[in-house]
Amino acid sequence: MSAVWHPFTQHATEPDPLRIASSEGAYLFTEDGRTILDGISSWWVVTHGHRQPEIVEAIQQTASRLDQVIFAGLTHEPAEELAEALVEVAPAGLSRVFYSDSGSTAVEVALKMALGYWRHAGDGRHRIAVIEDSYHGDTIGTMSVGERSVFNAAYDPLMFAVDKLPCPADDGQATLQAFEALAETGEMAALILEPLVLGAGGMRMYPPEVLAGLRAICDRHDVLMIADEVMTGWGRTGRLWACDHAGIAPDILCTSKGLTGGVVPLAVTLASERIFQAHYSTDRRRTFYHSSSYTANPIACAAALAQVRLWRERDMAGILDNLSRMQGDHLADLQRDDRFENARQCGTIAALDLKVSDGGYLAETGPRMRAHFLRQGVLLRPLGNTVYVLPPYCVTSGDLDLAWSAIASFEG
Ligand SMILES: *Cc1c(COP(=O)(O)O)cnc(C)c1O
């Protein structure tokens, strides 16, 4: 019996995990010789493809001369170069780069920066507005700003209070009005959101106009906007950032998952100059007291830099357009299938809901679907009854045919 306790896994009921021996491009290869298409980019981290050669090479080269070095009082070329490259491609005005090691820590850092900003600005604001059904991670702080559900009910006593906005539906007016009313209190420190796509909340999507509307309210009432682009960043929505669709820049932006192309862990919280300046002082109490042991790991930074360079060297717009179009075609096919509803797409992400009488995440449909997809050689992991394909960008049209025909052939 294995000693491993797997994430989000009920060991009492789930089949033994597949043992993966190697990975390449859009595929995983098991120890017993099976080939599996990674239809969810290994939980949304892989962007270009597994073991993207330029990224692997950067890791190998850097590891041959440098490993973790303490990042307080010391710095190194991979971190400096990456910071410069990130500021260049980030939404306008994000001029400071803070390193950590996972999406959750990037969000925790963002929340601390926002609260620190207001404290050092001499304003007592500390309320955080969140959007229902959001997901920002599994640490106590990130669960607090995310949706409360069966996944975190046991930890509820440890969570802090937040102000909830309804998830944007249709033109988002209900969300905008609720936020305007909250913002008018003058007590809101920040609004945290997943721009355009609520990932773990079931691939729920809303239009760029709503995001732009929320930004306008933030501006009017001086509320900081934290964009959690941990999932949406690096092209998933068809543009580098989801915020780009709305032509807006948040005050703080979190990125992780695709930052290194999904090869090694790394996270960044980007902040605007005024947030940095609020912490810049001869008064040491204004120091941003946060660090992860593996902050700015040079090997991970080099991987991320190689990833960012691919955006310069490749026709990413063309690659993403092509993938989005193929996804749209497959979605249109299934739209005619009355076993499914709510077909939706944002760039490379395509999702739809299986009609089920007794819905809910804990229903048996999810595990049955997963098993069916695996028998077809495809890794897909429905969120409740929401089936989605979120592939690495290297997938071919043949790969997508395989994924979508696995969905079409599910017999309920
Ligand atoms: C995955 C995810 C996180 C958490 O990232 P981890 O690296 O798993 O800690 C945070 N926010 C969003 C939107 C995510 O999708």
GROMACS .gro file of C-alpha atoms and ligand atoms in nm:
model
  427
    1MET     CA    1   0.000   0.000   0.000
    2SER     CA    2   0.122   0.348  -0.087
    3ALA     CA    3   0.202   0.598   0.188
    4VAL     CA    4   0.095   0.885  -0.034
    5TRP     CA    5  -0.209   1.091   0.066
    6HIS     CA    6  -0.331   1.242  -0.261
    7PRO     CA    7  -0.495   1.583  -0.305
    8PHE     CA    8  -0.873   1.605  -0.347
    9THR     CA    9  -0.885   1.227  -0.336
   10GLN     CA   10  -1.119   1.006  -0.139
   11HIS     CA   11  -0.893   0.705  -0.089
   12ALA     CA   12  -1.183   0.491   0.035
   13THR     CA   13  -1.370   0.500  -0.294
   14GLU     CA   14  -1.143   0.609  -0.574
   15PRO     CA   15  -0.945   0.370  -0.790
   16ASP     CA   16  -0.569   0.348  -0.741
   17PRO     CA   17  -0.394   0.641  -0.908
   18LEU     CA   18  -0.239   0.584  -1.247
   19ARG     CA   19   0.138   0.556  -1.229
   20ILE     CA   20   0.288   0.797  -1.480
   21ALA     CA   21   0.635   0.725  -1.610
   22SER     CA   22   0.688   1.013  -1.849
   23SER     CA   23   0.526   1.308  -2.019
   24GLU     CA   24   0.568   1.487  -2.347
   25GLY     CA   25   0.368   1.751  -2.532
   26ALA     CA   26  -0.002   1.685  -2.477
   27TYR     CA   27   0.052   1.329  -2.352
   28LEU     CA   28   0.121   1.128  -2.038
   29PHE     CA   29   0.265   0.776  -2.052
   30THR     CA   30   0.187   0.524  -1.780
   31GLU     CA   31   0.429   0.268  -1.637
   32ASP     CA   32   0.218  -0.008  -1.790
   33GLY     CA   33   0.249   0.140  -2.135
   34ARG     CA   34  -0.073   0.337  -2.181
   35THR     CA   35  -0.087   0.672  -2.355
   36ILE     CA   36  -0.316   0.938  -2.210
   37LEU     CA   37  -0.408   1.274  -2.358
   38ASP     CA   38  -0.382   1.544  -2.090
   39GLY     CA   39  -0.709   1.725  -2.161
   40ILE     CA   40  -0.686   1.950  -1.854
   41SER     CA   41  -0.319   2.051  -1.879
   42SER     CA   42  -0.249   1.866  -1.553
   43TRP     CA   43  -0.485   2.090  -1.355
   44TRP     CA   44  -0.436   2.395  -1.569
   45VAL     CA   45  -0.060   2.436  -1.530
   46VAL     CA   46   0.082   2.316  -1.863
   47THR     CA   47   0.060   2.584  -2.130
   48HIS     CA   48   0.278   2.510  -2.434
   49GLY     CA   49   0.313   2.137  -2.365
   50HIS     CA   50   0.468   1.893  -2.119
   51ARG     CA   51   0.846   1.918  -2.102
   52GLN     CA   52   0.861   2.207  -2.348
   53PRO     CA   53   1.224   2.177  -2.471
   54GLU     CA   54   1.324   2.545  -2.424
   55ILE     CA   55   1.198   2.538  -2.066
   56VAL     CA   56   1.364   2.207  -1.980
   57GLU     CA   57   1.691   2.333  -2.124
   58ALA     CA   58   1.677   2.652  -1.918
   59ILE     CA   59   1.625   2.440  -1.607
   60GLN     CA   60   1.919   2.216  -1.689
   61GLN     CA   61   2.152   2.505  -1.764
   62THR     CA   62   2.062   2.699  -1.453
   63ALA     CA   63   2.078   2.396  -1.224
   64SER     CA   64   2.433   2.335  -1.338
   65ARG     CA   65   2.549   2.662  -1.179
   66LEU     CA   66   2.290   2.786  -0.929
   67ASP     CA   67   2.035   2.651  -0.681
   68GLN     CA   68   1.822   2.815  -0.412
   69VAL     CA   69   1.986   3.121  -0.258
   70ILE     CA   70   1.834   3.332   0.017
   71PHE     CA   71   1.651   3.618  -0.152
   72ALA     CA   72   1.656   3.874   0.129
   73GLY     CA   73   1.968   4.084   0.081
   74LEU     CA   74   2.077   3.875  -0.219
   75THR     CA   75   1.956   3.860  -0.575
   76HIS     CA   76   2.041   3.681  -0.899
   77GLU     CA   77   2.015   3.715  -1.273
   78PRO     CA   78   1.720   3.478  -1.336
   79ALA     CA   79   1.501   3.668  -1.086
   80GLU     CA   80   1.610   4.011  -1.213
   81GLU     CA   81   1.562   3.924  -1.579
   82LEU     CA   82   1.228   3.757  -1.519
   83ALA     CA   83   1.098   4.054  -1.318
   84GLU     CA   84   1.192   4.287  -1.602
   85ALA     CA   85   1.027   4.061  -1.860
   86LEU     CA   86   0.709   4.029  -1.651
   87VAL     CA   87   0.673   4.405  -1.602
   88GLU     CA   88   0.706   4.441  -1.978
   89VAL     CA   89   0.419   4.203  -2.060
   90ALA     CA   90   0.199   4.276  -1.758
   91PRO     CA   91  -0.102   4.509  -1.774
   92ALA     CA   92   0.009   4.873  -1.755
   93GLY     CA   93   0.121   5.012  -1.422
   94LEU     CA   94   0.222   4.687  -1.255
   95SER     CA   95   0.583   4.774  -1.183
   96ARG     CA   96   0.682   4.557  -0.886
   97VAL     CA   97   0.732   4.181  -0.879
   98PHE     CA   98   0.707   3.975  -0.560
   99TYR     CA   99   0.803   3.608  -0.583
  100SER     CA  100   0.648   3.313  -0.405
  101ASP     CA  101   0.581   2.951  -0.489
  102SER     CA  102   0.215   2.869  -0.552
  103GLY     CA  103  -0.109   3.029  -0.660
  104SER     CA  104  -0.234   3.025  -0.302
  105THR     CA  105   0.069   3.208  -0.170
  106ALA     CA  106   0.049   3.460  -0.456
  107VAL     CA  107  -0.308   3.536  -0.343
  108GLU     CA  108  -0.213   3.549   0.026
  109VAL     CA  109   0.063   3.795  -0.067
  110ALA     CA  110  -0.187   4.004  -0.264
  111LEU     CA  111  -0.426   4.023   0.032
  112LYS     CA  112  -0.143   4.121   0.265
  113MET     CA  113  -0.023   4.388   0.021
  114ALA     CA  114  -0.373   4.532   0.000
  115LEU     CA  115  -0.421   4.544   0.377
  116GLY     CA  116  -0.066   4.678   0.422
  117TYR     CA  117  -0.134   4.947   0.168
  118TRP     CA  118  -0.435   5.082   0.356
  119ARG     CA  119  -0.272   5.056   0.697
  120HIS     CA  120   0.038   5.242   0.582
  121ALA     CA  121  -0.182   5.497   0.404
  122GLY     CA  122  -0.336   5.569   0.742
  123ASP     CA  123  -0.679   5.441   0.643
  124GLY     CA  124  -0.846   5.167   0.844
  125ARG     CA  125  -1.006   4.994   0.545
  126HIS     CA  126  -0.984   4.619   0.568
  127ARG     CA  127  -1.300   4.471   0.415
  128ILE     CA  128  -1.254   4.244   0.115
  129ALA     CA  129  -1.516   4.201  -0.156
  130VAL     CA  130  -1.532   3.865  -0.330
  131ILE     CA  131  -1.742   3.706  -0.601
  132GLU     CA  132  -1.961   3.406  -0.519
  133ASP     CA  133  -1.837   3.071  -0.649
  134SER     CA  134  -1.479   3.199  -0.670
  135TYR     CA  135  -1.175   2.988  -0.601
  136HIS     CA  136  -0.844   3.136  -0.490
  137GLY     CA  137  -0.666   2.840  -0.328
  138ASP     CA  138  -0.681   2.603  -0.033
  139THR     CA  139  -0.492   2.782   0.242
  140ILE     CA  140  -0.703   2.936   0.520
  141GLY     CA  141  -0.676   3.288   0.380
  142THR     CA  142  -0.752   3.191   0.023
  143MET     CA  143  -1.041   2.969   0.132
  144SER     CA  144  -1.177   3.269   0.322
  145VAL     CA  145  -1.201   3.474   0.001
  146GLY     CA  146  -1.330   3.176  -0.197
  147GLU     CA  147  -1.664   3.000  -0.210
  148ARG     CA  148  -1.770   2.829   0.114
  149SER     CA  149  -1.880   2.475   0.041
  150VAL     CA  150  -1.852   2.109   0.137
  151PHE     CA  151  -1.484   2.134   0.043
  152ASN     CA  152  -1.401   2.369   0.327
  153ALA     CA  153  -1.694   2.348   0.573
  154ALA     CA  154  -1.476   2.181   0.838
  155TYR     CA  155  -1.241   2.479   0.846
  156ASP     CA  156  -1.507   2.747   0.856
  157PRO     CA  157  -1.433   2.845   1.219
  158LEU     CA  158  -1.086   2.960   1.109
  159MET     CA  159  -1.198   3.170   0.815
  160PHE     CA  160  -1.238   3.548   0.813
  161ALA     CA  161  -1.548   3.735   0.701
  162VAL     CA  162  -1.573   3.883   0.351
  163ASP     CA  163  -1.838   4.071   0.153
  164LYS     CA  164  -1.991   3.865  -0.127
  165LEU     CA  165  -2.107   3.982  -0.468
  166PRO     CA  166  -2.330   3.762  -0.683
  167CYS     CA  167  -2.149   3.578  -0.961
  168PRO     CA  168  -2.199   3.787  -1.278
  169ALA     CA  169  -2.489   3.660  -1.489
  170ASP     CA  170  -2.616   3.804  -1.818
  171ASP     CA  171  -2.501   4.167  -1.832
  172GLY     CA  172  -2.367   4.156  -1.476
  173GLN     CA  173  -2.587   4.444  -1.353
  174ALA     CA  174  -2.667   4.272  -1.022
  175THR     CA  175  -2.298   4.225  -0.951
  176LEU     CA  176  -2.208   4.581  -1.046
  177GLN     CA  177  -2.488   4.730  -0.836
  178ALA     CA  178  -2.399   4.518  -0.535
  179PHE     CA  179  -2.037   4.623  -0.564
  180GLU     CA  180  -2.122   4.990  -0.607
  181ALA     CA  181  -2.328   4.979  -0.286
  182LEU     CA  182  -2.042   4.814  -0.096
  183ALA     CA  183  -1.779   5.047  -0.238
  184GLU     CA  184  -1.985   5.352  -0.137
  185THR     CA  185  -1.937   5.261   0.229
  186GLY     CA  186  -1.575   5.372   0.194
  187GLU     CA  187  -1.471   5.066   0.393
  188MET     CA  188  -1.367   4.830   0.115
  189ALA     CA  189  -0.993   4.766   0.097
  190ALA     CA  190  -0.998   4.546  -0.210
  191LEU     CA  191  -1.202   4.345  -0.455
  192ILE     CA  192  -1.050   4.009  -0.546
  193LEU     CA  193  -1.171   3.828  -0.855
  194GLU     CA  194  -1.091   3.574  -1.121
  195PRO     CA  195  -1.116   3.777  -1.443
  196LEU     CA  196  -1.364   3.638  -1.702
  197VAL     CA  197  -1.354   3.273  -1.592
  198LEU     CA  198  -1.431   3.127  -1.249
  199GLY     CA  199  -1.229   2.810  -1.289
  200ALA     CA  200  -1.284   2.573  -0.997
  201GLY     CA  201  -1.630   2.725  -0.946
  202GLY     CA  202  -1.737   2.539  -1.261
  203MET     CA  203  -1.580   2.728  -1.553
  204ARG     CA  204  -1.838   3.004  -1.514
  205MET     CA  205  -1.776   3.287  -1.755
  206TYR     CA  206  -1.868   3.655  -1.775
  207PRO     CA  207  -1.801   3.920  -2.035
  208PRO     CA  208  -1.513   4.171  -2.036
  209GLU     CA  209  -1.763   4.458  -2.000
  210VAL     CA  210  -1.846   4.341  -1.647
  211LEU     CA  211  -1.477   4.331  -1.558
  212ALA     CA  212  -1.436   4.682  -1.698
  213GLY     CA  213  -1.743   4.793  -1.499
  214LEU     CA  214  -1.595   4.655  -1.176
  215ARG     CA  215  -1.269   4.836  -1.251
  216ALA     CA  216  -1.458   5.163  -1.299
  217ILE     CA  217  -1.626   5.123  -0.960
  218CYS     CA  218  -1.287   5.047  -0.800
  219ASP     CA  219  -1.156   5.371  -0.954
  220ARG     CA  220  -1.452   5.580  -0.840
  221HIS     CA  221  -1.432   5.463  -0.480
  222ASP     CA  222  -1.060   5.395  -0.451
  223VAL     CA  223  -1.093   5.020  -0.394
  224LEU     CA  224  -0.791   4.809  -0.491
  225MET     CA  225  -0.856   4.545  -0.755
  226ILE     CA  226  -0.676   4.212  -0.714
  227ALA     CA  227  -0.690   4.003  -1.031
  228ASP     CA  228  -0.625   3.637  -0.962
  229GLU     CA  229  -0.493   3.529  -1.302
  230VAL     CA  230  -0.346   3.207  -1.161
  231MET     CA  231  -0.560   3.002  -1.400
  232THR     CA  232  -0.653   3.259  -1.667
  233GLY     CA  233  -0.302   3.392  -1.727
  234TRP     CA  234  -0.062   3.298  -2.005
  235GLY     CA  235  -0.311   3.262  -2.285
  236ARG     CA  236  -0.590   3.043  -2.153
  237THR     CA  237  -0.855   3.299  -2.243
  238GLY     CA  238  -0.703   3.364  -2.585
  239ARG     CA  239  -0.501   3.667  -2.473
  240LEU     CA  240  -0.196   3.670  -2.250
  241TRP     CA  241  -0.407   3.798  -1.956
  242ALA     CA  242  -0.782   3.779  -1.916
  243CYS     CA  243  -0.764   4.146  -1.810
  244ASP     CA  244  -0.639   4.229  -2.161
  245HIS     CA  245  -0.986   4.152  -2.303
  246ALA     CA  246  -1.131   4.434  -2.094
  247GLY     CA  247  -0.838   4.670  -2.151
  248ILE     CA  248  -0.796   4.711  -1.778
  249ALA     CA  249  -0.511   4.680  -1.532
  250PRO     CA  250  -0.564   4.561  -1.175
  251ASP     CA  251  -0.371   4.714  -0.884
  252ILE     CA  252  -0.239   4.369  -0.795
  253LEU     CA  253  -0.212   4.064  -1.021
  254CYS     CA  254  -0.143   3.703  -0.917
  255THR     CA  255   0.009   3.453  -1.157
  256SER     CA  256   0.140   3.101  -1.108
  257LYS     CA  257   0.024   2.782  -1.286
  258GLY     CA  258   0.131   2.861  -1.645
  259LEU     CA  259   0.411   3.096  -1.540
  260THR     CA  260   0.678   2.828  -1.589
  261GLY     CA  261   0.479   2.657  -1.861
  262GLY     CA  262   0.369   2.411  -1.594
  263VAL     CA  263   0.711   2.254  -1.550
  264VAL     CA  264   0.813   2.366  -1.199
  265PRO     CA  265   0.636   2.564  -0.925
  266LEU     CA  266   0.668   2.940  -0.910
  267ALA     CA  267   0.434   3.229  -0.840
  268VAL     CA  268   0.442   3.603  -0.871
  269THR     CA  269   0.233   3.882  -0.726
  270LEU     CA  270   0.268   4.197  -0.934
  271ALA     CA  271   0.186   4.529  -0.769
  272SER     CA  272   0.140   4.884  -0.884
  273GLU     CA  273   0.391   5.147  -0.782
  274ARG     CA  274   0.162   5.309  -0.524
  275ILE     CA  275   0.130   4.982  -0.335
  276PHE     CA  276   0.507   4.944  -0.327
  277GLN     CA  277   0.551   5.309  -0.227
  278ALA     CA  278   0.313   5.269   0.067
  279HIS     CA  279   0.559   5.012   0.204
  280TYR     CA  280   0.871   5.218   0.113
  281SER     CA  281   0.979   5.402   0.422
  282THR     CA  282   1.257   5.459   0.675
  283ASP     CA  283   1.000   5.333   0.925
  284ARG     CA  284   1.080   4.964   0.941
  285ARG     CA  285   0.729   4.877   1.050
  286ARG     CA  286   0.625   4.941   0.692
  287THR     CA  287   0.841   4.658   0.559
  288PHE     CA  288   0.647   4.394   0.369
  289TYR     CA  289   0.701   4.108   0.609
  290HIS     CA  290   0.651   3.807   0.389
  291SER     CA  291   0.874   3.535   0.250
  292SER     CA  292   0.858   3.178   0.126
  293SER     CA  293   1.166   2.962   0.179
  294TYR     CA  294   1.192   2.903  -0.194
  295THR     CA  295   1.124   3.262  -0.293
  296ALA     CA  296   1.253   3.334  -0.644
  297ASN     CA  297   1.411   2.992  -0.686
  298PRO     CA  298   1.664   3.055  -0.966
  299ILE     CA  299   1.582   2.733  -1.150
  300ALA     CA  300   1.213   2.813  -1.148
  301CYS     CA  301   1.281   3.174  -1.253
  302ALA     CA  302   1.489   3.050  -1.546
  303ALA     CA  303   1.205   2.818  -1.647
  304ALA     CA  304   0.959   3.108  -1.633
  305LEU     CA  305   1.192   3.332  -1.833
  306ALA     CA  306   1.215   3.066  -2.105
  307GLN     CA  307   0.835   3.046  -2.099
  308VAL     CA  308   0.796   3.423  -2.133
  309ARG     CA  309   1.046   3.423  -2.421
  310LEU     CA  310   0.824   3.179  -2.610
  311TRP     CA  311   0.566   3.460  -2.620
  312ARG     CA  312   0.819   3.672  -2.808
  313GLU     CA  313   0.952   3.401  -3.036
  314ARG     CA  314   0.630   3.231  -3.133
  315ASP     CA  315   0.314   3.349  -3.298
  316MET     CA  316   0.118   3.296  -2.978
  317ALA     CA  317  -0.181   3.498  -3.103
  318GLY     CA  318  -0.204   3.268  -3.405
  319ILE     CA  319  -0.160   2.953  -3.197
  320LEU     CA  320  -0.427   3.060  -2.948
  321ASP     CA  321  -0.670   3.173  -3.219
  322ASN     CA  322  -0.636   2.842  -3.397
  323LEU     CA  323  -0.687   2.640  -3.079
  324SER     CA  324  -0.984   2.855  -2.976
  325ARG     CA  325  -1.146   2.806  -3.316
  326MET     CA  326  -1.102   2.427  -3.300
  327GLN     CA  327  -1.247   2.422  -2.948
  328GLY     CA  328  -1.542   2.629  -3.068
  329ASP     CA  329  -1.614   2.387  -3.353
  330HIS     CA  330  -1.623   2.089  -3.117
  331LEU     CA  331  -1.842   2.276  -2.871
  332ALA     CA  332  -2.085   2.364  -3.151
  333ASP     CA  333  -2.115   1.994  -3.238
  334LEU     CA  334  -2.209   1.902  -2.882
  335GLN     CA  335  -2.445   2.197  -2.850
  336ARG     CA  336  -2.687   1.998  -3.064
  337ASP     CA  337  -2.667   1.705  -2.821
  338ASP     CA  338  -2.957   1.738  -2.575
  339ARG     CA  339  -2.776   1.550  -2.300
  340PHE     CA  340  -2.572   1.868  -2.250
  341GLU     CA  341  -2.651   2.233  -2.180
  342ASN     CA  342  -2.482   2.569  -2.116
  343ALA     CA  343  -2.207   2.527  -2.374
  344ARG     CA  344  -1.960   2.811  -2.319
  345GLN     CA  345  -1.616   2.914  -2.423
  346CYS     CA  346  -1.353   3.169  -2.334
  347GLY     CA  347  -1.054   3.145  -2.564
  348THR     CA  348  -0.896   2.802  -2.535
  349ILE     CA  349  -1.129   2.692  -2.252
  350ALA     CA  350  -1.448   2.513  -2.357
  351ALA     CA  351  -1.708   2.383  -2.110
  352LEU     CA  352  -2.058   2.245  -2.096
  353ASP     CA  353  -2.286   2.087  -1.838
  354LEU     CA  354  -2.415   1.735  -1.842
  355LYS     CA  355  -2.785   1.737  -1.757
  356VAL     CA  356  -2.825   1.534  -1.441
  357SER     CA  357  -3.135   1.489  -1.229
  358ASP     CA  358  -2.958   1.464  -0.894
  359GLY     CA  359  -2.671   1.708  -0.957
  360GLY     CA  360  -2.411   1.816  -0.707
  361TYR     CA  361  -2.041   1.751  -0.695
  362LEU     CA  362  -2.064   1.444  -0.475
  363ALA     CA  363  -2.294   1.264  -0.716
  364GLU     CA  364  -2.148   0.956  -0.876
  365THR     CA  365  -2.155   1.103  -1.226
  366GLY     CA  366  -1.813   1.266  -1.191
  367PRO     CA  367  -1.618   0.949  -1.107
  368ARG     CA  368  -1.808   0.756  -1.376
  369MET     CA  369  -1.726   1.019  -1.636
  370ARG     CA  370  -1.362   1.024  -1.532
  371ALA     CA  371  -1.337   0.647  -1.565
  372HIS     CA  372  -1.507   0.654  -1.903
  373PHE     CA  373  -1.271   0.923  -2.035
  374LEU     CA  374  -0.966   0.733  -1.913
  375ARG     CA  375  -1.083   0.419  -2.092
  376GLN     CA  376  -1.084   0.635  -2.406
  377GLY     CA  377  -0.727   0.743  -2.328
  378VAL     CA  378  -0.817   1.095  -2.218
  379LEU     CA  379  -0.758   1.269  -1.886
  380LEU     CA  380  -1.055   1.493  -1.810
  381ARG     CA  381  -1.178   1.584  -1.463
  382PRO     CA  382  -1.531   1.724  -1.456
  383LEU     CA  383  -1.622   1.982  -1.192
  384GLY     CA  384  -1.952   1.840  -1.068
  385ASN     CA  385  -2.150   1.793  -1.387
  386THR     CA  386  -1.941   2.049  -1.576
  387VAL     CA  387  -1.722   1.889  -1.839
  388TYR     CA  388  -1.447   2.102  -1.984
  389VAL     CA  389  -1.146   2.072  -2.210
  390LEU     CA  390  -0.852   2.294  -2.120
  391PRO     CA  391  -0.567   2.158  -2.328
  392PRO     CA  392  -0.198   2.239  -2.365
  393TYR     CA  393  -0.147   2.468  -2.664
  394CYS     CA  394   0.044   2.200  -2.859
  395VAL     CA  395  -0.266   1.981  -2.907
  396THR     CA  396  -0.341   1.884  -3.265
  397SER     CA  397  -0.687   1.871  -3.414
  398GLY     CA  398  -0.659   1.491  -3.392
  399ASP     CA  399  -0.591   1.517  -3.017
  400LEU     CA  400  -0.899   1.735  -2.973
  401ASP     CA  401  -1.109   1.492  -3.177
  402LEU     CA  402  -1.008   1.224  -2.927
  403ALA     CA  403  -1.101   1.437  -2.625
  404TRP     CA  404  -1.436   1.552  -2.761
  405SER     CA  405  -1.540   1.212  -2.891
  406ALA     CA  406  -1.471   1.073  -2.543
  407ILE     CA  407  -1.719   1.330  -2.409
  408ALA     CA  408  -1.974   1.261  -2.683
  409SER     CA  409  -1.961   0.887  -2.613
  410PHE     CA  410  -2.039   0.911  -2.241
  411GLU     CA  411  -2.358   0.718  -2.182
  412GLY     CA  412  -2.471   0.886  -1.858
  413LIG     C1  413  -0.528   2.694  -0.885
  413LIG     C2  414  -0.572   2.829  -0.844
  413LIG     C3  415  -0.521   2.891  -0.728
  413LIG     C4  416  -0.430   2.820  -0.632
  413LIG     O1  417  -0.308   2.786  -0.687
  413LIG     P1  418  -0.218   2.674  -0.617
  413LIG     O2  419  -0.091   2.679  -0.693
  413LIG     O3  420  -0.292   2.545  -0.632
  413LIG     O4  421  -0.202   2.713  -0.476
  413LIG     C5  422  -0.559   3.020  -0.701
  413LIG     N1  423  -0.642   3.086  -0.782
  413LIG     C6  424  -0.694   3.031  -0.893
  413LIG     C7  425  -0.784   3.112  -0.979
  413LIG     C8  426  -0.661   2.901  -0.926
  413LIG     O5  427  -0.716   2.844  -1.035
   0.00000   0.00000   0.00000
